[in-house]
Short mmCIF file of N, CA and C in Angstrom, two decimals:
data_model
loop_
_atom_site.label_atom_id
_atom_site.label_comp_id
_atom_site.label_asym_id
_atom_site.label_seq_id
_atom_site.Cartn_x
_atom_site.Cartn_y
_atom_site.Cartn_z
N MET A 12 54.44 64.65 36.16
CA MET A 12 53.29 64.26 35.36
C MET A 12 53.73 63.66 34.03
N ASN A 13 54.82 64.15 33.48
CA ASN A 13 55.30 63.61 32.21
C ASN A 13 55.71 62.16 32.35
N ASN A 14 56.28 61.78 33.49
CA ASN A 14 56.65 60.38 33.70
C ASN A 14 55.41 59.49 33.68
N GLU A 15 54.33 59.96 34.29
CA GLU A 15 53.08 59.20 34.28
C GLU A 15 52.54 59.08 32.87
N LEU A 16 52.60 60.17 32.09
CA LEU A 16 52.13 60.12 30.71
C LEU A 16 52.98 59.18 29.88
N ASP A 17 54.29 59.18 30.09
CA ASP A 17 55.16 58.26 29.36
C ASP A 17 54.82 56.82 29.70
N ALA A 18 54.53 56.55 30.97
CA ALA A 18 54.17 55.19 31.37
C ALA A 18 52.86 54.77 30.73
N ILE A 19 51.92 55.71 30.64
CA ILE A 19 50.63 55.39 30.02
C ILE A 19 50.80 55.17 28.53
N GLU A 20 51.61 56.00 27.87
CA GLU A 20 51.84 55.82 26.44
C GLU A 20 52.54 54.51 26.15
N PHE A 21 53.43 54.08 27.05
CA PHE A 21 54.08 52.78 26.90
C PHE A 21 53.03 51.67 26.98
N HIS A 22 52.05 51.90 27.82
CA HIS A 22 50.97 50.94 27.98
C HIS A 22 50.12 50.84 26.71
N ASP A 23 50.04 51.94 25.92
CA ASP A 23 49.24 51.96 24.69
C ASP A 23 49.63 50.84 23.73
N SER A 24 50.91 50.57 23.62
CA SER A 24 51.36 49.58 22.65
C SER A 24 50.92 48.17 23.02
N LYS A 25 50.63 47.95 24.28
CA LYS A 25 50.24 46.62 24.72
C LYS A 25 48.73 46.42 24.73
N ILE A 26 47.98 47.47 24.44
CA ILE A 26 46.52 47.37 24.51
C ILE A 26 45.97 46.42 23.46
N ALA A 27 46.44 46.54 22.24
CA ALA A 27 45.92 45.70 21.16
C ALA A 27 46.14 44.22 21.48
N SER A 28 47.33 43.88 21.95
CA SER A 28 47.59 42.48 22.27
C SER A 28 46.77 42.04 23.48
N ALA A 29 46.54 42.95 24.42
CA ALA A 29 45.74 42.60 25.59
C ALA A 29 44.29 42.36 25.21
N CYS A 30 43.77 43.15 24.28
CA CYS A 30 42.38 42.97 23.86
C CYS A 30 42.20 41.66 23.12
N ASN A 31 43.19 41.27 22.33
CA ASN A 31 43.10 40.02 21.59
C ASN A 31 43.29 38.81 22.49
N ALA A 32 43.97 38.99 23.60
CA ALA A 32 44.27 37.88 24.49
C ALA A 32 43.23 37.71 25.59
N LEU A 33 42.11 38.40 25.49
CA LEU A 33 41.09 38.27 26.51
C LEU A 33 40.54 36.85 26.53
N PRO A 34 40.40 36.27 27.70
CA PRO A 34 39.91 34.90 27.77
C PRO A 34 38.45 34.82 27.36
N SER A 35 38.12 33.77 26.64
CA SER A 35 36.74 33.58 26.19
C SER A 35 36.09 32.40 26.89
N LYS A 36 36.83 31.71 27.77
CA LYS A 36 36.30 30.55 28.44
C LYS A 36 35.36 30.99 29.55
N ARG A 37 34.21 30.35 29.63
CA ARG A 37 33.25 30.67 30.67
C ARG A 37 33.71 30.10 32.00
N GLN A 38 33.27 30.74 33.05
CA GLN A 38 33.59 30.28 34.38
C GLN A 38 32.82 28.99 34.65
N GLU A 39 33.52 28.00 35.19
CA GLU A 39 32.87 26.73 35.50
C GLU A 39 32.27 26.81 36.90
N GLY A 40 30.98 26.50 37.01
CA GLY A 40 30.32 26.47 38.30
C GLY A 40 30.45 25.08 38.91
N GLU A 41 30.23 24.99 40.19
CA GLU A 41 30.30 23.69 40.83
C GLU A 41 29.08 22.87 40.42
N ARG A 42 29.32 21.59 40.14
CA ARG A 42 28.26 20.71 39.67
C ARG A 42 28.13 19.51 40.60
N ASP A 43 26.93 18.93 40.57
CA ASP A 43 26.70 17.74 41.39
C ASP A 43 27.10 16.49 40.61
N LYS A 44 26.78 15.31 41.15
CA LYS A 44 27.19 14.03 40.53
C LYS A 44 26.56 13.83 39.16
N LYS A 45 25.37 14.41 38.94
CA LYS A 45 24.67 14.26 37.66
C LYS A 45 25.06 15.33 36.65
N GLY A 46 25.95 16.24 37.03
CA GLY A 46 26.41 17.27 36.11
C GLY A 46 25.60 18.55 36.15
N ARG A 47 24.61 18.59 37.05
CA ARG A 47 23.80 19.80 37.19
C ARG A 47 24.52 20.81 38.08
N ILE A 48 24.25 22.08 37.84
CA ILE A 48 24.87 23.14 38.64
C ILE A 48 24.27 23.09 40.04
N LYS A 49 25.15 23.15 41.05
CA LYS A 49 24.69 23.09 42.44
C LYS A 49 23.92 24.36 42.80
N LYS A 50 23.02 24.18 43.75
CA LYS A 50 22.21 25.30 44.22
C LYS A 50 23.13 26.39 44.79
N GLY A 51 22.86 27.64 44.40
CA GLY A 51 23.65 28.77 44.89
C GLY A 51 24.86 29.09 44.03
N HIS A 52 25.13 28.31 42.98
CA HIS A 52 26.26 28.55 42.08
C HIS A 52 25.72 28.97 40.71
N THR A 53 26.52 29.71 39.99
CA THR A 53 26.11 30.17 38.66
C THR A 53 27.31 30.17 37.72
N LEU A 54 27.03 30.03 36.44
CA LEU A 54 28.10 30.10 35.44
C LEU A 54 28.42 31.54 35.08
N ASN A 55 27.50 32.44 35.36
CA ASN A 55 27.66 33.83 34.97
C ASN A 55 27.34 34.74 36.16
N PRO A 56 28.26 34.86 37.13
CA PRO A 56 27.93 35.59 38.35
C PRO A 56 27.72 37.08 38.15
N TYR A 57 28.27 37.67 37.09
CA TYR A 57 28.15 39.11 36.89
C TYR A 57 27.04 39.48 35.92
N GLY A 58 26.40 38.50 35.31
CA GLY A 58 25.28 38.76 34.42
C GLY A 58 25.66 39.26 33.05
N LEU A 59 26.93 39.19 32.67
CA LEU A 59 27.37 39.65 31.35
C LEU A 59 27.57 38.45 30.44
N ASN A 60 27.19 38.61 29.18
CA ASN A 60 27.53 37.55 28.25
C ASN A 60 29.00 37.73 27.83
N ILE A 61 29.53 36.78 27.11
CA ILE A 61 30.95 36.80 26.77
C ILE A 61 31.30 38.06 25.99
N ARG A 62 30.46 38.42 25.03
CA ARG A 62 30.73 39.60 24.21
C ARG A 62 30.77 40.86 25.06
N GLU A 63 29.78 41.03 25.95
CA GLU A 63 29.75 42.21 26.80
C GLU A 63 30.96 42.26 27.73
N ALA A 64 31.37 41.11 28.25
CA ALA A 64 32.53 41.07 29.13
C ALA A 64 33.80 41.45 28.38
N ARG A 65 33.94 40.97 27.15
CA ARG A 65 35.12 41.33 26.35
C ARG A 65 35.14 42.82 26.06
N ILE A 66 34.00 43.38 25.69
CA ILE A 66 33.92 44.81 25.39
C ILE A 66 34.25 45.62 26.64
N LYS A 67 33.72 45.20 27.79
CA LYS A 67 33.99 45.93 29.03
C LYS A 67 35.47 45.91 29.36
N ARG A 68 36.12 44.76 29.22
CA ARG A 68 37.55 44.68 29.51
C ARG A 68 38.36 45.50 28.52
N ALA A 69 37.94 45.51 27.25
CA ALA A 69 38.65 46.32 26.25
C ALA A 69 38.53 47.80 26.56
N ILE A 70 37.34 48.23 26.96
CA ILE A 70 37.14 49.64 27.31
C ILE A 70 37.95 50.00 28.55
N GLU A 71 37.98 49.10 29.53
CA GLU A 71 38.80 49.36 30.72
C GLU A 71 40.27 49.49 30.36
N ALA A 72 40.72 48.70 29.38
CA ALA A 72 42.12 48.78 28.95
C ALA A 72 42.40 50.10 28.24
N LEU A 73 41.38 50.70 27.63
CA LEU A 73 41.56 51.96 26.91
C LEU A 73 41.40 53.19 27.80
N SER A 74 41.02 53.00 29.05
CA SER A 74 40.78 54.16 29.91
C SER A 74 42.07 54.91 30.24
N LEU A 75 43.18 54.21 30.45
CA LEU A 75 44.44 54.90 30.74
C LEU A 75 44.91 55.76 29.56
N PRO A 76 44.88 55.25 28.33
CA PRO A 76 45.24 56.13 27.21
C PRO A 76 44.29 57.31 27.05
N ALA A 77 43.02 57.11 27.37
CA ALA A 77 42.07 58.22 27.28
C ALA A 77 42.42 59.31 28.29
N VAL A 78 42.82 58.91 29.47
CA VAL A 78 43.23 59.88 30.49
C VAL A 78 44.49 60.60 30.02
N ALA A 79 45.41 59.87 29.41
CA ALA A 79 46.64 60.49 28.91
C ALA A 79 46.32 61.50 27.81
N THR A 80 45.37 61.16 26.95
CA THR A 80 44.98 62.08 25.88
C THR A 80 44.37 63.34 26.47
N LEU A 81 43.50 63.19 27.46
CA LEU A 81 42.91 64.37 28.10
C LEU A 81 43.98 65.22 28.77
N ALA A 82 44.96 64.58 29.38
CA ALA A 82 46.04 65.33 30.03
C ALA A 82 46.86 66.11 29.01
N ARG A 83 47.12 65.49 27.85
CA ARG A 83 47.86 66.20 26.79
C ARG A 83 47.05 67.36 26.25
N LEU A 84 45.75 67.14 26.05
CA LEU A 84 44.89 68.21 25.54
C LEU A 84 44.75 69.34 26.55
N LEU A 85 44.79 69.02 27.83
CA LEU A 85 44.68 70.04 28.86
C LEU A 85 45.86 71.01 28.81
N GLU A 86 47.01 70.52 28.40
CA GLU A 86 48.21 71.36 28.31
C GLU A 86 48.42 71.88 26.89
N SER A 87 47.42 71.74 26.04
CA SER A 87 47.53 72.11 24.64
C SER A 87 47.55 73.63 24.45
N GLU A 88 48.14 74.06 23.34
CA GLU A 88 48.14 75.48 22.97
C GLU A 88 46.76 75.91 22.48
N ASN A 89 46.01 74.97 21.95
CA ASN A 89 44.67 75.23 21.45
C ASN A 89 43.73 75.40 22.65
N HIS A 90 43.22 76.61 22.84
CA HIS A 90 42.40 76.88 24.01
C HIS A 90 41.08 76.12 23.99
N GLY A 91 40.52 75.92 22.81
CA GLY A 91 39.27 75.16 22.70
C GLY A 91 39.45 73.71 23.13
N ALA A 92 40.56 73.11 22.69
CA ALA A 92 40.84 71.72 23.07
C ALA A 92 41.10 71.63 24.57
N ALA A 93 41.82 72.59 25.11
CA ALA A 93 42.11 72.59 26.55
C ALA A 93 40.83 72.74 27.36
N LEU A 94 39.94 73.63 26.89
CA LEU A 94 38.68 73.83 27.58
C LEU A 94 37.83 72.57 27.53
N GLY A 95 37.77 71.94 26.36
CA GLY A 95 37.00 70.69 26.22
C GLY A 95 37.54 69.59 27.12
N ALA A 96 38.86 69.47 27.19
CA ALA A 96 39.47 68.47 28.05
C ALA A 96 39.17 68.76 29.51
N ALA A 97 39.24 70.03 29.89
CA ALA A 97 38.94 70.40 31.27
C ALA A 97 37.49 70.08 31.62
N LYS A 98 36.56 70.37 30.70
CA LYS A 98 35.16 70.06 30.94
C LYS A 98 34.95 68.56 31.12
N GLU A 99 35.57 67.77 30.26
CA GLU A 99 35.44 66.31 30.36
C GLU A 99 35.98 65.80 31.68
N ILE A 100 37.14 66.30 32.08
CA ILE A 100 37.74 65.86 33.34
C ILE A 100 36.84 66.22 34.51
N LEU A 101 36.33 67.44 34.52
CA LEU A 101 35.47 67.86 35.62
C LEU A 101 34.13 67.12 35.61
N ASP A 102 33.58 66.88 34.42
CA ASP A 102 32.32 66.14 34.34
C ASP A 102 32.49 64.72 34.85
N ARG A 103 33.64 64.11 34.55
CA ARG A 103 33.87 62.73 34.97
C ARG A 103 34.20 62.62 36.44
N THR A 104 34.80 63.64 37.02
CA THR A 104 35.18 63.55 38.42
C THR A 104 34.13 64.14 39.36
N LEU A 105 33.61 65.31 39.03
CA LEU A 105 32.64 65.98 39.90
C LEU A 105 31.20 65.70 39.50
N GLY A 106 30.99 65.26 38.28
CA GLY A 106 29.64 65.06 37.78
C GLY A 106 29.20 66.27 37.00
N LYS A 107 28.27 66.07 36.08
CA LYS A 107 27.79 67.18 35.27
C LYS A 107 26.97 68.14 36.12
N VAL A 108 26.95 69.39 35.70
CA VAL A 108 26.23 70.42 36.43
C VAL A 108 24.73 70.15 36.30
N ARG A 109 24.06 70.22 37.44
CA ARG A 109 22.62 69.99 37.44
C ARG A 109 21.90 71.30 37.24
N GLN A 110 20.83 71.23 36.49
CA GLN A 110 20.01 72.41 36.30
C GLN A 110 18.77 72.28 37.18
N ARG A 111 18.45 73.37 37.83
CA ARG A 111 17.28 73.36 38.69
C ARG A 111 16.10 73.90 37.90
N VAL A 112 15.00 73.18 37.97
CA VAL A 112 13.79 73.57 37.27
C VAL A 112 12.66 73.63 38.29
N ASP A 113 12.00 74.77 38.37
CA ASP A 113 10.86 74.91 39.26
C ASP A 113 9.59 74.71 38.44
N VAL A 114 8.79 73.77 38.87
CA VAL A 114 7.54 73.47 38.18
C VAL A 114 6.42 73.62 39.19
N ASP A 115 5.44 74.41 38.83
CA ASP A 115 4.28 74.62 39.70
C ASP A 115 3.05 74.14 38.95
N VAL A 116 2.52 73.00 39.35
CA VAL A 116 1.36 72.42 38.68
C VAL A 116 0.27 72.25 39.72
N THR A 117 -0.87 72.78 39.42
CA THR A 117 -2.01 72.63 40.31
C THR A 117 -3.08 71.84 39.56
N VAL A 118 -3.39 70.68 40.09
CA VAL A 118 -4.41 69.84 39.47
C VAL A 118 -5.48 69.59 40.52
N GLU A 119 -6.67 70.05 40.20
CA GLU A 119 -7.78 69.86 41.13
C GLU A 119 -8.93 69.18 40.41
N HIS A 120 -9.51 68.26 41.06
CA HIS A 120 -10.72 67.59 40.58
C HIS A 120 -10.54 66.98 39.19
N THR A 121 -9.49 66.21 39.02
CA THR A 121 -9.28 65.60 37.71
C THR A 121 -10.39 64.63 37.36
N HIS A 122 -10.95 63.98 38.35
CA HIS A 122 -12.04 63.04 38.07
C HIS A 122 -13.26 63.76 37.49
N VAL A 123 -13.49 64.99 37.94
CA VAL A 123 -14.61 65.76 37.41
C VAL A 123 -14.34 66.15 35.96
N MET A 124 -13.10 66.56 35.67
CA MET A 124 -12.75 66.93 34.30
C MET A 124 -12.86 65.73 33.36
N HIS A 125 -12.44 64.56 33.82
CA HIS A 125 -12.56 63.36 32.99
C HIS A 125 -14.01 63.01 32.73
N LEU A 126 -14.83 63.10 33.77
CA LEU A 126 -16.24 62.79 33.60
C LEU A 126 -16.90 63.77 32.63
N ASP A 127 -16.59 65.05 32.74
CA ASP A 127 -17.13 66.05 31.81
C ASP A 127 -16.71 65.75 30.38
N ALA A 128 -15.45 65.37 30.19
CA ALA A 128 -14.96 65.06 28.84
C ALA A 128 -15.69 63.85 28.28
N LEU A 129 -15.93 62.83 29.10
CA LEU A 129 -16.67 61.65 28.64
C LEU A 129 -18.12 62.00 28.29
N LYS A 130 -18.72 62.87 29.09
CA LYS A 130 -20.10 63.28 28.78
C LYS A 130 -20.17 64.03 27.46
N ARG A 131 -19.20 64.94 27.23
CA ARG A 131 -19.19 65.68 25.96
C ARG A 131 -19.00 64.73 24.78
N LEU A 132 -18.10 63.76 24.91
CA LEU A 132 -17.90 62.78 23.83
C LEU A 132 -19.16 61.96 23.59
N ASN A 133 -19.84 61.58 24.65
CA ASN A 133 -21.08 60.81 24.51
C ASN A 133 -22.16 61.64 23.84
N ASP A 134 -22.30 62.90 24.25
CA ASP A 134 -23.30 63.78 23.63
C ASP A 134 -23.00 63.99 22.15
N LYS A 135 -21.72 64.16 21.83
CA LYS A 135 -21.33 64.37 20.43
C LYS A 135 -21.63 63.12 19.60
N ALA A 136 -21.38 61.96 20.16
CA ALA A 136 -21.65 60.71 19.43
C ALA A 136 -23.14 60.53 19.20
N ARG A 137 -23.95 60.89 20.17
CA ARG A 137 -25.41 60.77 20.01
C ARG A 137 -25.95 61.77 19.01
N ALA A 138 -25.35 62.96 18.96
CA ALA A 138 -25.84 64.00 18.06
C ALA A 138 -25.51 63.67 16.61
N THR A 139 -24.44 62.95 16.36
CA THR A 139 -24.04 62.69 14.98
C THR A 139 -24.73 61.49 14.37
N SER A 140 -25.18 60.56 15.18
CA SER A 140 -25.85 59.38 14.60
C SER A 140 -27.13 59.11 15.38
N GLU A 141 -28.22 58.94 14.62
CA GLU A 141 -29.50 58.70 15.27
C GLU A 141 -29.64 57.25 15.69
N ALA A 142 -29.22 56.36 14.83
CA ALA A 142 -29.36 54.95 15.16
C ALA A 142 -28.17 54.20 14.59
N ILE A 143 -27.81 53.18 15.28
CA ILE A 143 -26.73 52.33 14.81
C ILE A 143 -27.36 51.05 14.30
N VAL A 144 -27.07 50.72 13.02
CA VAL A 144 -27.62 49.53 12.41
C VAL A 144 -26.50 48.53 12.23
N ILE A 145 -26.73 47.34 12.75
CA ILE A 145 -25.74 46.28 12.59
C ILE A 145 -26.35 45.23 11.70
N ASP A 146 -25.76 45.02 10.55
CA ASP A 146 -26.26 44.05 9.59
C ASP A 146 -25.27 42.89 9.57
N HIS A 147 -25.66 41.85 10.26
CA HIS A 147 -24.72 40.74 10.37
C HIS A 147 -25.49 39.43 10.43
N MET A 148 -25.03 38.44 9.71
CA MET A 148 -25.64 37.12 9.72
C MET A 148 -24.78 36.23 10.61
N ALA A 149 -25.42 35.50 11.49
CA ALA A 149 -24.69 34.61 12.38
C ALA A 149 -24.15 33.43 11.58
N SER A 150 -22.95 33.05 11.86
CA SER A 150 -22.36 31.90 11.18
C SER A 150 -22.14 30.79 12.19
N GLU A 151 -22.19 29.59 11.70
CA GLU A 151 -22.06 28.44 12.58
C GLU A 151 -20.66 27.90 12.53
#
């Protein structure tokens, strides 16, 4: 395992140069005689803009050093760090633990409850105001 960690750490030094050397040129799609993109071809087949693609490649380049860091922390003397590294490794490989929640909801006659609520609101509105006066002059 130490040989693998040494290889990953050697890779760390090349990450910065790899991130800076990421290509920024867009993929050229096939075009017709008038310069329009041919049917069925696209300039962006993965749906990522240039910035998102660069960030994704940079993160992918950092994944090996992250694994090496977790491996070092797993063998650490600090029990808290080792436990945290173990949790991260297990969460990433097996998935986070799911919690089961039992919910028992009984809903009956919701339309009746809504109608009753509307009737109460209507009765309350009628009880608070006897007449509605609208004072408005029509404009042309």
